[in-house]
mmCIF file of N, CA and C in Angstrom:
data_model
loop_
_atom_site.group_PDB
_atom_site.id
_atom_site.type_symbol
_atom_site.label_atom_id
_atom_site.label_comp_id
_atom_site.label_asym_id
_atom_site.label_seq_id
_atom_site.Cartn_x
_atom_site.Cartn_y
_atom_site.Cartn_z
ATOM 1 N N MET Q 31 -16.542 -0.221 3.910
ATOM 2 C CA MET Q 31 -15.258 1.109 3.868
ATOM 3 C C MET Q 31 -16.256 1.300 2.261
ATOM 4 N N LYS Q 32 -15.875 3.153 2.027
ATOM 5 C CA LYS Q 32 -16.189 3.475 0.363
ATOM 6 C C LYS Q 32 -15.457 3.048 -0.086
ATOM 7 N N ARG Q 33 -15.291 2.718 -1.495
ATOM 8 C CA ARG Q 33 -14.468 2.342 -2.640
ATOM 9 C C ARG Q 33 -13.558 3.900 -2.603
ATOM 10 N N LEU Q 34 -14.649 4.555 -2.777
ATOM 11 C CA LEU Q 34 -13.588 6.040 -3.084
ATOM 12 C C LEU Q 34 -12.515 6.372 -2.037
ATOM 13 N N ASP Q 35 -12.663 6.128 -0.434
ATOM 14 C CA ASP Q 35 -12.075 6.175 0.227
ATOM 15 C C ASP Q 35 -10.766 4.959 0.124
ATOM 16 N N LEU Q 36 -11.221 3.747 0.039
ATOM 17 C CA LEU Q 36 -10.225 3.008 -0.409
ATOM 18 C C LEU Q 36 -9.281 3.405 -1.562
ATOM 19 N N ILE Q 37 -9.588 4.072 -2.724
ATOM 20 C CA ILE Q 37 -8.686 4.306 -4.054
ATOM 21 C C ILE Q 37 -8.157 5.433 -3.053
ATOM 22 N N ARG Q 38 -8.267 6.587 -2.412
ATOM 23 C CA ARG Q 38 -7.457 7.980 -1.795
ATOM 24 C C ARG Q 38 -6.542 7.060 -1.412
ATOM 25 N N HIS Q 39 -6.711 6.278 -0.666
ATOM 26 C CA HIS Q 39 -5.625 5.627 0.130
ATOM 27 C C HIS Q 39 -4.453 4.921 -0.369
ATOM 28 N N LEU Q 40 -4.933 4.297 -1.316
ATOM 29 C CA LEU Q 40 -3.901 3.573 -2.050
ATOM 30 C C LEU Q 40 -3.460 4.831 -2.526
ATOM 31 N N GLU Q 41 -3.762 5.655 -3.543
ATOM 32 C CA GLU Q 41 -3.011 6.544 -3.796
ATOM 33 C C GLU Q 41 -2.409 7.628 -3.335
ATOM 34 N N ARG Q 42 -2.629 7.571 -1.881
ATOM 35 C CA ARG Q 42 -1.615 8.471 -1.175
ATOM 36 C C ARG Q 42 -0.521 7.996 -0.920
ATOM 37 N N LEU Q 43 -0.413 6.989 -0.950
ATOM 38 C CA LEU Q 43 0.644 5.437 -0.528
ATOM 39 C C LEU Q 43 1.450 5.275 -1.622
ATOM 40 N N GLY Q 44 1.205 5.685 -2.424
ATOM 41 C CA GLY Q 44 1.885 5.312 -4.155
ATOM 42 C C GLY Q 44 1.410 4.546 -4.847
ATOM 43 N N CYS Q 45 0.310 4.092 -5.037
ATOM 44 C CA CYS Q 45 -0.237 2.930 -5.518
ATOM 45 C C CYS Q 45 -0.648 3.664 -6.569
ATOM 46 N N GLU Q 46 -0.909 2.991 -8.007
ATOM 47 C CA GLU Q 46 -1.434 3.628 -9.279
ATOM 48 C C GLU Q 46 -1.878 3.062 -10.069
ATOM 49 N N LEU Q 47 -3.224 3.242 -10.672
ATOM 50 C CA LEU Q 47 -4.008 2.282 -11.634
ATOM 51 C C LEU Q 47 -3.471 1.638 -12.755
ATOM 52 N N LEU Q 48 -3.570 0.448 -12.754
ATOM 53 C CA LEU Q 48 -2.802 -0.209 -13.795
ATOM 54 C C LEU Q 48 -3.739 -0.081 -14.972
ATOM 55 N N ARG Q 49 -4.961 -0.655 -14.611
ATOM 56 C CA ARG Q 49 -6.159 -1.298 -15.385
ATOM 57 C C ARG Q 49 -7.192 -1.342 -15.615
ATOM 58 N N GLU Q 50 -8.411 -1.309 -16.021
ATOM 59 C CA GLU Q 50 -9.632 -1.313 -15.857
ATOM 60 C C GLU Q 50 -9.910 -2.767 -16.181
ATOM 61 N N GLY Q 51 -10.802 -3.537 -16.180
ATOM 62 C CA GLY Q 51 -11.246 -4.854 -15.874
ATOM 63 C C GLY Q 51 -12.889 -4.634 -16.267
ATOM 64 N N GLY Q 52 -13.444 -5.717 -16.508
ATOM 65 C CA GLY Q 52 -14.948 -5.853 -16.510
ATOM 66 C C GLY Q 52 -15.145 -5.200 -15.618
ATOM 67 N N SER Q 53 -15.295 -5.881 -14.015
ATOM 68 C CA SER Q 53 -15.855 -5.918 -13.178
ATOM 69 C C SER Q 53 -14.826 -5.074 -11.934
ATOM 70 N N HIS Q 54 -13.656 -5.462 -11.819
ATOM 71 C CA HIS Q 54 -12.489 -4.648 -11.298
ATOM 72 C C HIS Q 54 -11.220 -3.466 -11.867
ATOM 73 N N SER Q 55 -10.633 -2.824 -10.980
ATOM 74 C CA SER Q 55 -9.904 -2.023 -11.223
ATOM 75 C C SER Q 55 -8.546 -2.761 -10.706
ATOM 76 N N VAL Q 56 -7.657 -2.974 -11.382
ATOM 77 C CA VAL Q 56 -6.080 -3.238 -11.420
ATOM 78 C C VAL Q 56 -4.959 -2.327 -10.986
ATOM 79 N N TYR Q 57 -4.771 -2.366 -9.232
ATOM 80 C CA TYR Q 57 -4.042 -1.449 -8.802
ATOM 81 C C TYR Q 57 -2.496 -2.163 -8.694
ATOM 82 N N VAL Q 58 -1.483 -0.794 -8.917
ATOM 83 C CA VAL Q 58 0.140 -1.556 -8.755
ATOM 84 C C VAL Q 58 0.815 -0.537 -7.572
ATOM 85 N N ASN Q 59 1.713 -1.485 -6.792
ATOM 86 C CA ASN Q 59 2.843 -0.626 -5.971
ATOM 87 C C ASN Q 59 4.157 -1.087 -6.679
ATOM 88 N N ARG Q 60 4.519 0.058 -7.668
ATOM 89 C CA ARG Q 60 5.814 -0.304 -8.562
ATOM 90 C C ARG Q 60 7.049 -0.865 -7.523
ATOM 91 N N VAL Q 61 6.976 0.064 -5.857
ATOM 92 C CA VAL Q 61 7.989 -0.141 -5.134
ATOM 93 C C VAL Q 61 8.252 -1.462 -4.865
ATOM 94 N N ALA Q 62 6.836 -1.904 -4.492
ATOM 95 C CA ALA Q 62 7.050 -3.445 -3.930
ATOM 96 C C ALA Q 62 6.893 -4.462 -4.862
ATOM 97 N N GLY Q 63 5.925 -4.110 -6.087
ATOM 98 C CA GLY Q 63 6.277 -4.816 -7.180
ATOM 99 C C GLY Q 63 4.739 -5.880 -7.063
ATOM 100 N N LYS Q 64 4.131 -5.474 -6.606
ATOM 101 C CA LYS Q 64 2.932 -6.151 -6.256
ATOM 102 C C LYS Q 64 1.654 -5.471 -7.360
ATOM 103 N N ALA Q 65 0.958 -6.147 -7.171
ATOM 104 C CA ALA Q 65 -0.368 -6.038 -8.106
ATOM 105 C C ALA Q 65 -1.406 -6.512 -7.476
ATOM 106 N N THR Q 66 -3.028 -5.838 -7.150
ATOM 107 C CA THR Q 66 -4.300 -6.483 -6.944
ATOM 108 C C THR Q 66 -5.601 -5.698 -7.543
ATOM 109 N N THR Q 67 -6.381 -6.311 -7.298
ATOM 110 C CA THR Q 67 -7.949 -6.191 -7.853
ATOM 111 C C THR Q 67 -8.967 -5.258 -7.057
ATOM 112 N N VAL Q 68 -9.465 -4.697 -7.126
ATOM 113 C CA VAL Q 68 -10.465 -3.904 -6.311
ATOM 114 C C VAL Q 68 -11.483 -3.737 -6.593
ATOM 115 N N PRO Q 69 -12.715 -4.457 -6.440
ATOM 116 C CA PRO Q 69 -14.023 -4.726 -7.184
ATOM 117 C C PRO Q 69 -14.855 -3.425 -7.480
ATOM 118 N N ARG Q 70 -15.545 -3.116 -7.730
ATOM 119 C CA ARG Q 70 -16.398 -1.964 -8.846
ATOM 120 C C ARG Q 70 -17.521 -1.943 -7.556
ATOM 121 N N HIS Q 71 -17.489 -2.340 -6.483
ATOM 122 C CA HIS Q 71 -18.544 -1.942 -5.477
ATOM 123 C C HIS Q 71 -18.382 -0.737 -5.139
ATOM 124 N N ARG Q 72 -19.693 -0.168 -4.783
ATOM 125 C CA ARG Q 72 -19.656 1.254 -3.734
ATOM 126 C C ARG Q 72 -18.963 1.086 -2.539
ATOM 127 N N GLU Q 73 -19.780 0.087 -1.742
ATOM 128 C CA GLU Q 73 -18.941 -0.118 -0.438
ATOM 129 C C GLU Q 73 -18.029 -1.519 -0.757
ATOM 130 N N ILE Q 74 -16.952 -1.545 0.002
ATOM 131 C CA ILE Q 74 -15.546 -3.075 0.110
ATOM 132 C C ILE Q 74 -16.004 -2.935 1.493
ATOM 133 N N ASN Q 75 -16.500 -4.098 1.596
ATOM 134 C CA ASN Q 75 -16.056 -4.833 3.497
ATOM 135 C C ASN Q 75 -14.537 -4.977 3.700
ATOM 136 N N ASP Q 76 -14.520 -4.505 4.639
ATOM 137 C CA ASP Q 76 -13.395 -4.230 6.075
ATOM 138 C C ASP Q 76 -12.299 -5.092 5.573
ATOM 139 N N PHE Q 77 -12.448 -6.786 5.518
ATOM 140 C CA PHE Q 77 -12.150 -7.632 5.047
ATOM 141 C C PHE Q 77 -11.502 -7.643 3.819
ATOM 142 N N LEU Q 78 -11.913 -7.272 3.115
ATOM 143 C CA LEU Q 78 -11.684 -7.330 1.805
ATOM 144 C C LEU Q 78 -10.426 -5.769 1.833
ATOM 145 N N ALA Q 79 -10.819 -4.762 2.018
ATOM 146 C CA ALA Q 79 -9.851 -3.650 1.981
ATOM 147 C C ALA Q 79 -8.239 -3.702 2.696
ATOM 148 N N ARG Q 80 -8.599 -4.689 3.992
ATOM 149 C CA ARG Q 80 -7.087 -5.008 4.638
ATOM 150 C C ARG Q 80 -6.722 -5.896 3.585
ATOM 151 N N LYS Q 81 -7.049 -7.028 3.408
ATOM 152 C CA LYS Q 81 -6.408 -7.744 1.896
ATOM 153 C C LYS Q 81 -5.692 -6.942 0.660
ATOM 154 N N ILE Q 82 -6.807 -6.142 0.616
ATOM 155 C CA ILE Q 82 -6.076 -5.092 -0.478
ATOM 156 C C ILE Q 82 -5.019 -4.410 -0.582
ATOM 157 N N CYS Q 83 -4.883 -3.977 1.108
ATOM 158 C CA CYS Q 83 -3.730 -3.341 1.581
ATOM 159 C C CYS Q 83 -2.060 -4.273 1.809
ATOM 160 N N LYS Q 84 -2.723 -5.350 2.278
ATOM 161 C CA LYS Q 84 -1.929 -6.601 2.529
ATOM 162 C C LYS Q 84 -1.204 -7.053 1.192
ATOM 163 N N ASP Q 85 -1.780 -7.411 -0.170
ATOM 164 C CA ASP Q 85 -1.315 -7.829 -1.278
ATOM 165 C C ASP Q 85 -0.634 -6.780 -1.744
ATOM 166 N N LEU Q 86 -0.411 -5.035 -1.566
ATOM 167 C CA LEU Q 86 -0.194 -4.671 -1.602
ATOM 168 C C LEU Q 86 1.545 -3.501 -1.141
ATOM 169 N N GLU Q 87 0.973 -4.509 -0.205
ATOM 170 C CA GLU Q 87 2.309 -4.105 1.027
ATOM 171 C C GLU Q 87 2.453 -2.685 1.522
ATOM 172 N N ILE Q 88 1.571 -2.521 2.043
ATOM 173 C CA ILE Q 88 1.014 -1.009 2.621
ATOM 174 C C ILE Q 88 0.152 -0.850 3.485
ATOM 175 N N PRO Q 89 0.460 0.430 4.263
ATOM 176 C CA PRO Q 89 -0.754 -0.122 6.126
ATOM 177 C C PRO Q 89 -1.738 -0.086 5.441
ATOM 178 N N THR Q 90 -2.953 -0.555 6.597
ATOM 179 C CA THR Q 90 -4.570 -0.543 6.329
ATOM 180 C C THR Q 90 -4.794 1.175 6.728
ATOM 181 N N PRO Q 91 -5.881 1.221 5.973
ATOM 182 C CA PRO Q 91 -6.768 2.423 6.266
ATOM 183 C C PRO Q 91 -7.403 2.192 7.815
#
């Protein structure tokens, strides 16, 4: 999955960028009170994309 597609999915479901790290971006779901990191690679493995959505308690893309 493309990183940009995952970011659009996260933001569409109410998640927002908390901060930028060295090689990761930290996204937070304030409704659920959860946060997770998204790596800055062009392609993100489908298993990792599902894990990120599960961590933020949102449906998978």
